[in-house]
Coordinates of C-alpha atoms and ligand atoms in Angstrom, one line a residue:
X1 CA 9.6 16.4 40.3
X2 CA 7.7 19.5 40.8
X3 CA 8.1 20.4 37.1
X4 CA 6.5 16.7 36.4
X5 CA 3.5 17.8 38.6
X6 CA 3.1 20.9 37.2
X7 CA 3.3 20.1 34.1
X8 CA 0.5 17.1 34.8
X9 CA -1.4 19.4 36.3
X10 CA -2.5 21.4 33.8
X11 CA -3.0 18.6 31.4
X12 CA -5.7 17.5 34.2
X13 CA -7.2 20.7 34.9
X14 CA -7.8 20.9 31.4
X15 CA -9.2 17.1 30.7
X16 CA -11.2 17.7 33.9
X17 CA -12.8 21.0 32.5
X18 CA -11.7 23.2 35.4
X19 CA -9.7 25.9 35.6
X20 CA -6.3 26.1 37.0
X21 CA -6.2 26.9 41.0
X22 CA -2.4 27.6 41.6
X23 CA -2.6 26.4 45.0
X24 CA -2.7 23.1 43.6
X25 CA 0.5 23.3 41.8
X26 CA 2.8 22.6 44.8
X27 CA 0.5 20.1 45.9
X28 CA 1.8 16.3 46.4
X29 CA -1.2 14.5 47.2
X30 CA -2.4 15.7 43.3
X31 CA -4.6 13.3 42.6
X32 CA -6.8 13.3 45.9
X33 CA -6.5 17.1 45.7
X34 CA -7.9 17.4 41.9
X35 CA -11.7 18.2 42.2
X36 CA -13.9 16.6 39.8
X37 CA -12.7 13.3 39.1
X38 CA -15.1 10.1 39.6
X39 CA -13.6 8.1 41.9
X40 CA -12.1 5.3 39.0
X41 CA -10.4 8.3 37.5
X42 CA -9.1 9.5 40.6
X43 CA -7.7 5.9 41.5
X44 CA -5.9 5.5 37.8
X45 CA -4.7 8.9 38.3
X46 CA -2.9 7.6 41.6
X47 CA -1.8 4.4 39.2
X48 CA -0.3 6.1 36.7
X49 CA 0.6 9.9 36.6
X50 CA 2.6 9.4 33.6
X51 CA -0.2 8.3 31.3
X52 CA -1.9 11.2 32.5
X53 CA 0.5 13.5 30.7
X54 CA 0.2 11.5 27.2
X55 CA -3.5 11.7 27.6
X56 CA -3.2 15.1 28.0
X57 CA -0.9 15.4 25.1
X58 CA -3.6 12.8 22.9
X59 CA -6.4 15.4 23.2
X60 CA -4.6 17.8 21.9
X61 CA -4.0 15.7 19.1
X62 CA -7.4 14.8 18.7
X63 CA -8.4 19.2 18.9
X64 CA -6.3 20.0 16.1
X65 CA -7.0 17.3 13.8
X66 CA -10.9 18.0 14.6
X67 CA -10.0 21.7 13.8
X68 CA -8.1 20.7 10.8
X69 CA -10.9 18.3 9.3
X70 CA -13.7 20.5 10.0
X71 CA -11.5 23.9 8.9
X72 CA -14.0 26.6 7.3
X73 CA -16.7 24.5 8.2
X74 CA -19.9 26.6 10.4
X75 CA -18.8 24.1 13.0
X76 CA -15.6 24.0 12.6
X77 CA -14.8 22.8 15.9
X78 CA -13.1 25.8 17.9
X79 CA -15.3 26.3 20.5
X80 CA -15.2 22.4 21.8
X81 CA -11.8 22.8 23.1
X82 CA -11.2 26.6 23.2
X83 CA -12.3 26.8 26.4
X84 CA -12.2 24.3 29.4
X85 CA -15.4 23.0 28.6
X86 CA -15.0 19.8 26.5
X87 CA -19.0 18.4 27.2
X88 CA -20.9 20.8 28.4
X89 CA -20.7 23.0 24.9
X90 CA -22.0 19.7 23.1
X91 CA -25.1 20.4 24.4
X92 CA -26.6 18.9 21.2
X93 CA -26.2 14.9 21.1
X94 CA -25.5 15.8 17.1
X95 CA -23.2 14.0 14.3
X96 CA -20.5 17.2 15.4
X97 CA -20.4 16.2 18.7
X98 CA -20.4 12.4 17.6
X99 CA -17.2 13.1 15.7
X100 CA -15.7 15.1 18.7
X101 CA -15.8 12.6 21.3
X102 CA -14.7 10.0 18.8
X103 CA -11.5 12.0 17.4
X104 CA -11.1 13.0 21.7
X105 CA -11.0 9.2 22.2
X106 CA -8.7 8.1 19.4
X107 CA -6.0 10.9 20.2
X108 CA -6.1 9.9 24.1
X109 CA -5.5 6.0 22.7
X110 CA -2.6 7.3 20.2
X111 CA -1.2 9.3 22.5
X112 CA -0.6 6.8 25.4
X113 CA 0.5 4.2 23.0
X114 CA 3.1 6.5 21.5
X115 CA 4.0 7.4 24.9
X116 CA 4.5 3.8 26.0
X117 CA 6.6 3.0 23.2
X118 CA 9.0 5.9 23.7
X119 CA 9.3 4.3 27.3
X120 CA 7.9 7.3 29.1
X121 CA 5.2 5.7 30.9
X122 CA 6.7 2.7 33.2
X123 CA 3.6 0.2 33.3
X124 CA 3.8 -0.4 29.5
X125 CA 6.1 -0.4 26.9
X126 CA 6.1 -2.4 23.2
X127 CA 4.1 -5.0 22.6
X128 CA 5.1 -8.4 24.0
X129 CA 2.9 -10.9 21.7
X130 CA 4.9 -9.3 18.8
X131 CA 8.2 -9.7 20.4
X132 CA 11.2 -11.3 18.2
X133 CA 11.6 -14.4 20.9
X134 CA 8.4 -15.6 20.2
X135 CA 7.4 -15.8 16.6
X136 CA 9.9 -17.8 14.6
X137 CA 10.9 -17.7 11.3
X138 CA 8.0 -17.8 9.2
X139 CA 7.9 -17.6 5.5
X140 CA 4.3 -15.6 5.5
X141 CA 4.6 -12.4 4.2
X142 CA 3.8 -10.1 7.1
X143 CA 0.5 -8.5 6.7
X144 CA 0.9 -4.7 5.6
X145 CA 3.8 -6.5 3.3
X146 CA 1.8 -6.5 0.4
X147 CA 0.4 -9.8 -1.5
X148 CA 2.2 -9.0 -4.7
X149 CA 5.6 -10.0 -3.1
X150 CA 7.6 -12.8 -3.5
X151 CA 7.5 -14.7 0.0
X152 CA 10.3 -13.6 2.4
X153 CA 11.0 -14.9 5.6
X154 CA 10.5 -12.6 8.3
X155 CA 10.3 -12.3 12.0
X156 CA 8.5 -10.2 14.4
X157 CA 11.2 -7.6 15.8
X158 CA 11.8 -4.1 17.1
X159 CA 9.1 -2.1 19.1
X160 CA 5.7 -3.1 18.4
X161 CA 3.3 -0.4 19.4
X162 CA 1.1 -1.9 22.7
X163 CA -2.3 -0.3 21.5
X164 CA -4.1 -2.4 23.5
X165 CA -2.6 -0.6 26.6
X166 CA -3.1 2.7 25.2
X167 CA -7.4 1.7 24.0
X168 CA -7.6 0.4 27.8
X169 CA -6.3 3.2 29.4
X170 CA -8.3 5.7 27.3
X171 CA -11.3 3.4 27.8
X172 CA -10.8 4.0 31.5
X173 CA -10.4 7.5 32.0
X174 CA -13.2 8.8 29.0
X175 CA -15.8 6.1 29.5
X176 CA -15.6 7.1 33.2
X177 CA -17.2 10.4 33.1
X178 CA -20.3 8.7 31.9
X179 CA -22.0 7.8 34.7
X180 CA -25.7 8.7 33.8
X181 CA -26.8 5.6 32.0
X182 CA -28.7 7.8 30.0
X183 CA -29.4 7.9 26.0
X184 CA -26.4 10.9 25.8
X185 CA -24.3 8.4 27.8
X186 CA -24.4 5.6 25.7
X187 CA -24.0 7.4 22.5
X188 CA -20.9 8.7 23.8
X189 CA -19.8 5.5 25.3
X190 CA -20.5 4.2 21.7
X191 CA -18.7 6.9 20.0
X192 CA -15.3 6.8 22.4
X193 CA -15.4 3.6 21.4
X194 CA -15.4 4.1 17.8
X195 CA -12.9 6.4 18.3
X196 CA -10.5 4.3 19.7
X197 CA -10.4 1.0 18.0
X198 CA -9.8 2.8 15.1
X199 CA -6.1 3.2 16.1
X200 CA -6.2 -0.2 16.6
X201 CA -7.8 -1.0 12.8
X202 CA -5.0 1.6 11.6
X203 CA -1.9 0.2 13.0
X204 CA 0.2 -0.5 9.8
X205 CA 3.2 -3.1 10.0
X206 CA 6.9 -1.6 9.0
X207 CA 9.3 -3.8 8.0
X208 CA 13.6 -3.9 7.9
X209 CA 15.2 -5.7 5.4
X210 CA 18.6 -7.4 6.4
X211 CA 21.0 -9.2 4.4
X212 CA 24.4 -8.5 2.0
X213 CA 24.0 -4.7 0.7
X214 CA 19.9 -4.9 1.0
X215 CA 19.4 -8.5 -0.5
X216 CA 16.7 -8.8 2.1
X217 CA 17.6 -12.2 3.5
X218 CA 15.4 -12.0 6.2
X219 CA 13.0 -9.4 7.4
X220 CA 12.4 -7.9 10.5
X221 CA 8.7 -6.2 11.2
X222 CA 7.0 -4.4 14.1
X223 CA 3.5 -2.6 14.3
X224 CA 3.5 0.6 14.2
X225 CA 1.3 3.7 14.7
X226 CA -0.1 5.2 11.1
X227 CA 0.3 9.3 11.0
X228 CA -2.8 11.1 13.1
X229 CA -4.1 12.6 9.9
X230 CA -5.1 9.0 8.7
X231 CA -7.3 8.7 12.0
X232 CA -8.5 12.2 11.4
X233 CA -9.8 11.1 7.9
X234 CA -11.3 7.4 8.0
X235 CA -13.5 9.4 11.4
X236 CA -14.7 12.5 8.5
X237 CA -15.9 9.8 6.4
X238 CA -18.0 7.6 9.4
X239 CA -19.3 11.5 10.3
X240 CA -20.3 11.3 6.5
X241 CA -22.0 8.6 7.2
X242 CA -23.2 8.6 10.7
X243 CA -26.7 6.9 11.9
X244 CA -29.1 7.9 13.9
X245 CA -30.2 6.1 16.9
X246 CA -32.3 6.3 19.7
X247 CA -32.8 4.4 23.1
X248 CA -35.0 1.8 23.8
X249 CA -35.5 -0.2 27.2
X250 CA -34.2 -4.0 27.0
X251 CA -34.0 -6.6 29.6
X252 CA -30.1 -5.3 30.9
X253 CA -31.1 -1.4 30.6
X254 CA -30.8 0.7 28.1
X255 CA -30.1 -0.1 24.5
X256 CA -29.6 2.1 21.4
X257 CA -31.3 1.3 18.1
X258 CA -31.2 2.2 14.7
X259 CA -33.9 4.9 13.7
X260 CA -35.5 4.3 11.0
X261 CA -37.0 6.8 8.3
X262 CA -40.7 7.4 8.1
X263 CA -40.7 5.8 4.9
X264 CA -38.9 2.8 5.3
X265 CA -40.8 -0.3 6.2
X266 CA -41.2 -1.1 9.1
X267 CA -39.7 -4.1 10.6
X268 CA -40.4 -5.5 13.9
X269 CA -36.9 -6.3 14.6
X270 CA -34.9 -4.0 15.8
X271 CA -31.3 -3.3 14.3
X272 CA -28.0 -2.0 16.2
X273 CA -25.7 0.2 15.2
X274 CA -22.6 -1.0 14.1
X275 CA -19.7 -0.9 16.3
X276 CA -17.1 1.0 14.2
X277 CA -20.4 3.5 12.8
X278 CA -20.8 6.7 14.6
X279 CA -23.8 7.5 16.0
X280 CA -25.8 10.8 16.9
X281 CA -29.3 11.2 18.9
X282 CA -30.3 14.8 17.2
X283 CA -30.3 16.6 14.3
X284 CA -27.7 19.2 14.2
X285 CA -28.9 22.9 14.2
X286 CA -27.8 25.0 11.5
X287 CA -24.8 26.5 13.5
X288 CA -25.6 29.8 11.6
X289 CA -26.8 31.9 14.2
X290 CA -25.4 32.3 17.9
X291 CA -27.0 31.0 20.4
X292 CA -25.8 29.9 24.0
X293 CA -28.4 27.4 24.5
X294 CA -27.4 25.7 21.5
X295 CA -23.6 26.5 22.2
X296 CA -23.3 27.6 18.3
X297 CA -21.8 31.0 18.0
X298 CA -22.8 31.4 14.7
X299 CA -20.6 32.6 11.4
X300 CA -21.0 36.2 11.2
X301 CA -17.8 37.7 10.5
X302 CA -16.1 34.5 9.4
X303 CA -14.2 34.4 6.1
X304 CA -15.3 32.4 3.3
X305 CA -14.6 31.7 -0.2
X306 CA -16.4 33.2 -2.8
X307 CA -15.3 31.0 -5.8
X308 CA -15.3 27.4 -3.7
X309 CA -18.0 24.8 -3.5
X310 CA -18.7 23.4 -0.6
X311 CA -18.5 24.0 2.8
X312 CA -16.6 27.2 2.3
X313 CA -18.3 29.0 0.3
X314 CA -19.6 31.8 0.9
X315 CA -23.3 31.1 0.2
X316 CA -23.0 28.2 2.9
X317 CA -20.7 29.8 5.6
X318 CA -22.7 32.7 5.5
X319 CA -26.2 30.9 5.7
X320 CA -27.7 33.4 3.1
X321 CA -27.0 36.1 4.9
X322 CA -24.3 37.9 2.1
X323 CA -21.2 39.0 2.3
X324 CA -18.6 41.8 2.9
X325 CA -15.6 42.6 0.9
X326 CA -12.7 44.1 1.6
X327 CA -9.2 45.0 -0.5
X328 CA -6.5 44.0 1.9
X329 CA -2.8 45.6 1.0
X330 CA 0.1 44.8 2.3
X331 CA 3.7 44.9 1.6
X332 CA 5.9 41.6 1.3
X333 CA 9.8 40.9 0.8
X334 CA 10.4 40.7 -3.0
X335 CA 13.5 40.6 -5.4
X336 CA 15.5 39.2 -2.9
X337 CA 19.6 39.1 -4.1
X338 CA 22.1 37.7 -2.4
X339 CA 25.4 40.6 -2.3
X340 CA 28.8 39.2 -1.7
X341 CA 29.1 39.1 1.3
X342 CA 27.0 37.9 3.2
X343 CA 23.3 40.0 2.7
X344 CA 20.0 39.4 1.7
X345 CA 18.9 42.8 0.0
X346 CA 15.2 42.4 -0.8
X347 CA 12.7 44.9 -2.2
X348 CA 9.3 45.5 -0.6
X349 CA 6.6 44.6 -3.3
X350 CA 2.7 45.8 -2.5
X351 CA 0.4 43.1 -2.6
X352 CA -3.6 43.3 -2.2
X353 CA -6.2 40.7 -2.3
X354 CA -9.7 40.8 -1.2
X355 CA -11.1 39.3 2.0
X356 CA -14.9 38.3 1.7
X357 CA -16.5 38.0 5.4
X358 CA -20.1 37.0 6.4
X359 CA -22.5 39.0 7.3
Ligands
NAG401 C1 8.9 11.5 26.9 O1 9.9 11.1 26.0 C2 10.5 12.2 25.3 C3 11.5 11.6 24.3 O2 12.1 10.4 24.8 C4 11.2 13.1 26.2 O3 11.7 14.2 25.5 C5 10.1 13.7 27.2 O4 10.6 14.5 28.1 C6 9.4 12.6 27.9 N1 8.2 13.1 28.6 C7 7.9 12.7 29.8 C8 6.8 13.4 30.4 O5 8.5 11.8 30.4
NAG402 C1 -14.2 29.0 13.9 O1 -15.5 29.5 14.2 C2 -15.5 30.5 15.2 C3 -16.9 31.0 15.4 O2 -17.7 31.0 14.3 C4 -14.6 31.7 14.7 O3 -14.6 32.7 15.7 C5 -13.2 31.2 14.4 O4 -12.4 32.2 13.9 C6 -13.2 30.0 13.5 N1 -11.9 29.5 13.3 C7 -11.3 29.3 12.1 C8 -10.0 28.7 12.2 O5 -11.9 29.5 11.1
NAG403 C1 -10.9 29.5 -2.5 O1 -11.3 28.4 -3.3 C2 -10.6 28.1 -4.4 C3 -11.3 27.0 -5.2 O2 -11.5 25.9 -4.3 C4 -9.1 27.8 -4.1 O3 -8.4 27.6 -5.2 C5 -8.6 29.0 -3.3 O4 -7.3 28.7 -2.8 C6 -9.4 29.4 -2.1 N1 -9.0 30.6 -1.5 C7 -8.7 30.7 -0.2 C8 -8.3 32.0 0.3 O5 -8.8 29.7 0.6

C-alpha cells in the first residue's frame, strides 16, 4: 500500500507542477494533503487513486511523443516537461503550446483507457456496448475490416477499449485547472479537447478469425487502441495546420473566433473553429534566442545538420547565426569473431565524424 502511494505520489507532484515534499510520502489522507489541486480534482483524486497513476503514466506518453515529433526542431519540446512546470513555461498562447496541451490530453485519455483495459483501475474496465452478449450475429463486415472483403459474419467479442471512460476522466482532471474563463483558458479547453477525441477517432477494430484450421467461420472483433505514434502524427499535421483565433464576448461569455487575414474579405459573420482543428491565440517567437520571459532558451549550442532541409538544418536551427565544427574520434568494437569456445574477440576500429553545433 505504501508503495501504491508513493508511487502515486509522485505522478501527482509532477501533474500538479510541484515539487516533491517527502513528508507527504507516508501520508494517508494524500489527496486532502496534496497542495494545489482545485477542489474537482481533489475530489476525483479521493474517487479514484488508481487512474491517477495511468494519468501519470499518459503524460509521459504524451512528453516523449511531443519530444519525438518535434526532435531537432528550435522548439523541440524539452523544456515543457523537463521541469515541473507544465503551464507556466507556455507563457506564449502559440501553435507549440497548442500542440502541447493537445498531445498532454491525448496521452492522459490513452493512458487511462489502457489502464482500464488491463483491469488496473477498478471503476472501468472494457467496453460494455461492444460486449459479445449483446450484438448478435451480423453479417456486416466490421468497420476497420476493410470493404474489399467478402462479407463474414462476425460478432463483437473480447476487450473492447472503454475510451469513453478514459476522454471523461482526462476531461476531468485537465479541463479543471482552467478556471480563468479567460481567452488562454478556452484555447486550452479547446485544444485538450482536440487532443483527446482523437484517441477516440483512432481507435481501430482487431478482429479473430475462428473456424477449421483458419477457414474463418465466424469472426470475433473488439476495439482496440492504435500505437501512440499514430496520435503523435495525425496532432503534427493539425499543428501544420493550426488557426488562429481570438475571443469575442457572446451572450453565454466568452467565445473564440476565427481570425481572419487582413486581406480577406470581410464577412460579418463570424466563423468557429473546428472542433478537431487546433487553435493558437499568438504568433510564436522565433525560439532562437533565450529569453525567460518568453520561456525559449534559444539554440546555441544545439546540433544540427549541415546537409538536411528542413527544420534541422543548420541554417534554421541556428537562426543565421553559423556554425561550429568539430572532428569527433572515437573507438568502436570491430572484426568481431566468434573462437571456439565460447568468446567474442573483437578489434577496436577508430572512427571520426564531425559534429556541427550552433553558434
Ligand atoms: C497494471 O497492470 C500491469 C499488468 O497487468 C501490472 O504489472 C502493474 O503493476 C499494474 N499497475 C498498477 C498500478 O496497478
Ligand atoms: C532541446 O533544446 C534544448 C534547448 O535548446 C537543448 O538543451 C536540448 O539538448 C534539446 N534536446 C534535444 C533532444 O535536441
Ligand atoms: C543529416 O541529414 C541527412 C539528410 O537528411 C541524413 O541522411 C543524415 O542521417 C543526417 N545526419 C544526422 C547526424 O542526423
Amino acid at each position: 500500500m505504501w508503495k501504491i502511494h508513493n508511487k502515486l505520489l509522485i505522478y501527482l507532484l509532477w501533474i500538479m507542477e510541484i515539487r516533491l515534499v517527502s513528508s507527504f510520502v507516508q501520508s494517508s489522507k494524500l489527496c486532502g494533503r496534496i497542495p494545489g489541486l482545485t477542489p474537482p480534482q481533489r475530489q476525483l483524486c479521493g474517487e479514484t487513486p488508481d487512474a491517477l497513476i495511468a494519468l501519470g503514466e499518459g503524460y509521459q506518453l504524451g512528453a516523449h511523443e511531443c519530444q519525438y515529433q518535434f526532435r531537432g526542431h528550435r522548439w523541440n519540446c524539452t523544456q515543457v516537461w523537463q521541469r515541473n512546470v507544465f503551464a507556466h513555461v507556455m507563457h506564449i498562447a502559440s501553435r507549440e503550446a497548442a500542440y502541447a496541451y493537445a498531445i498532454a490530453s491525448a496521452g492522459a485519455a490513452y493512458a487511462v483507457t489502457a489502464a482500464c483495459a488491463r483491469g488496473n483501475i477498478t471503476m472501468c474496465g472494457c467496453d460494455v456496448r461492444h460486449k459479445a452478449a449483446e450484438t448478435t450475429a451480423s453479417t456486416k463486415v466490421a468497420a476497420a475490416g476493410g470493404a474489399s472483403q467478402p462479407a463474414e459474419p462476425w460478432k463483437w467479442g473480447g476487450c473492447s477499449a472503454d475510451v469513453d471512460f478514459g476522454m471523461r476522466f482526462a476531461r476531468k482532471f485537465m479541463d479543471a485547472r482552467e478556471l480563468e474563463h479567460d481567452a488562454r483558458s478556452l484555447m486550452n479547453l479547446h485544444n485538450n479537447r482536440a487532443g483527446r477525441t482523437l484517441v477516440k477517432k483512432l481507435l481501430r477494430t482487431d478482429c479473430k478469425c475462428h473456424g477449421v484450421s483458419g477457414s474463418c467461420v465466424m469472426k470475433t472483433c473488439w476495439k482496440s487502441l492504435p500505437p501512440f505514434r499514430l496520435i503523435g502524427d495525425r496532432l503534427m499535421q493539425k499543428y501544420h495546420k493550426a488557426k488562429t483565433v481570438h475571443a469575442i464576448r457572446g451572450k453565454r461569455g466568452l467565445k473564440l473566433v476565427l481570425s481572419r487575414r487582413k486581406h480577406a474579405a470581410q464577412k460579418s459573420q463570424p466563423s468557429w473553429p473546428k472542433r478537431m482543428e487546433l487553435v493558437y491565440l499568438q504568433p510564436s517567437p522565433n525560439y532562437c534566442e533565450r529569453s525567460v520571459q518568453m520561456g525559449t532558451l534559444g539554440t546555441v549550442g544545439r546540433l544540427c545538420n549541415h546537409t538536411a532541409h528542413g527544420p534541422q538544418s543548420c541554417d534554421l536551427l541556428c537562426c543565421g547565426r553559423g556554425y561550429n565544427t568539430q572532428q569527433i574520434r572515437r573507438s568502436r568494437q570491430c572484426r568481431c569473431q566468434f573462437r571456439w569456445c565460447c568468446q567474442v574477440e573483437c578489434d577496436a576500429c577508430e572512427e571520426s565524424y564531425e559534429e556541427f553545433t550552433c553558434k
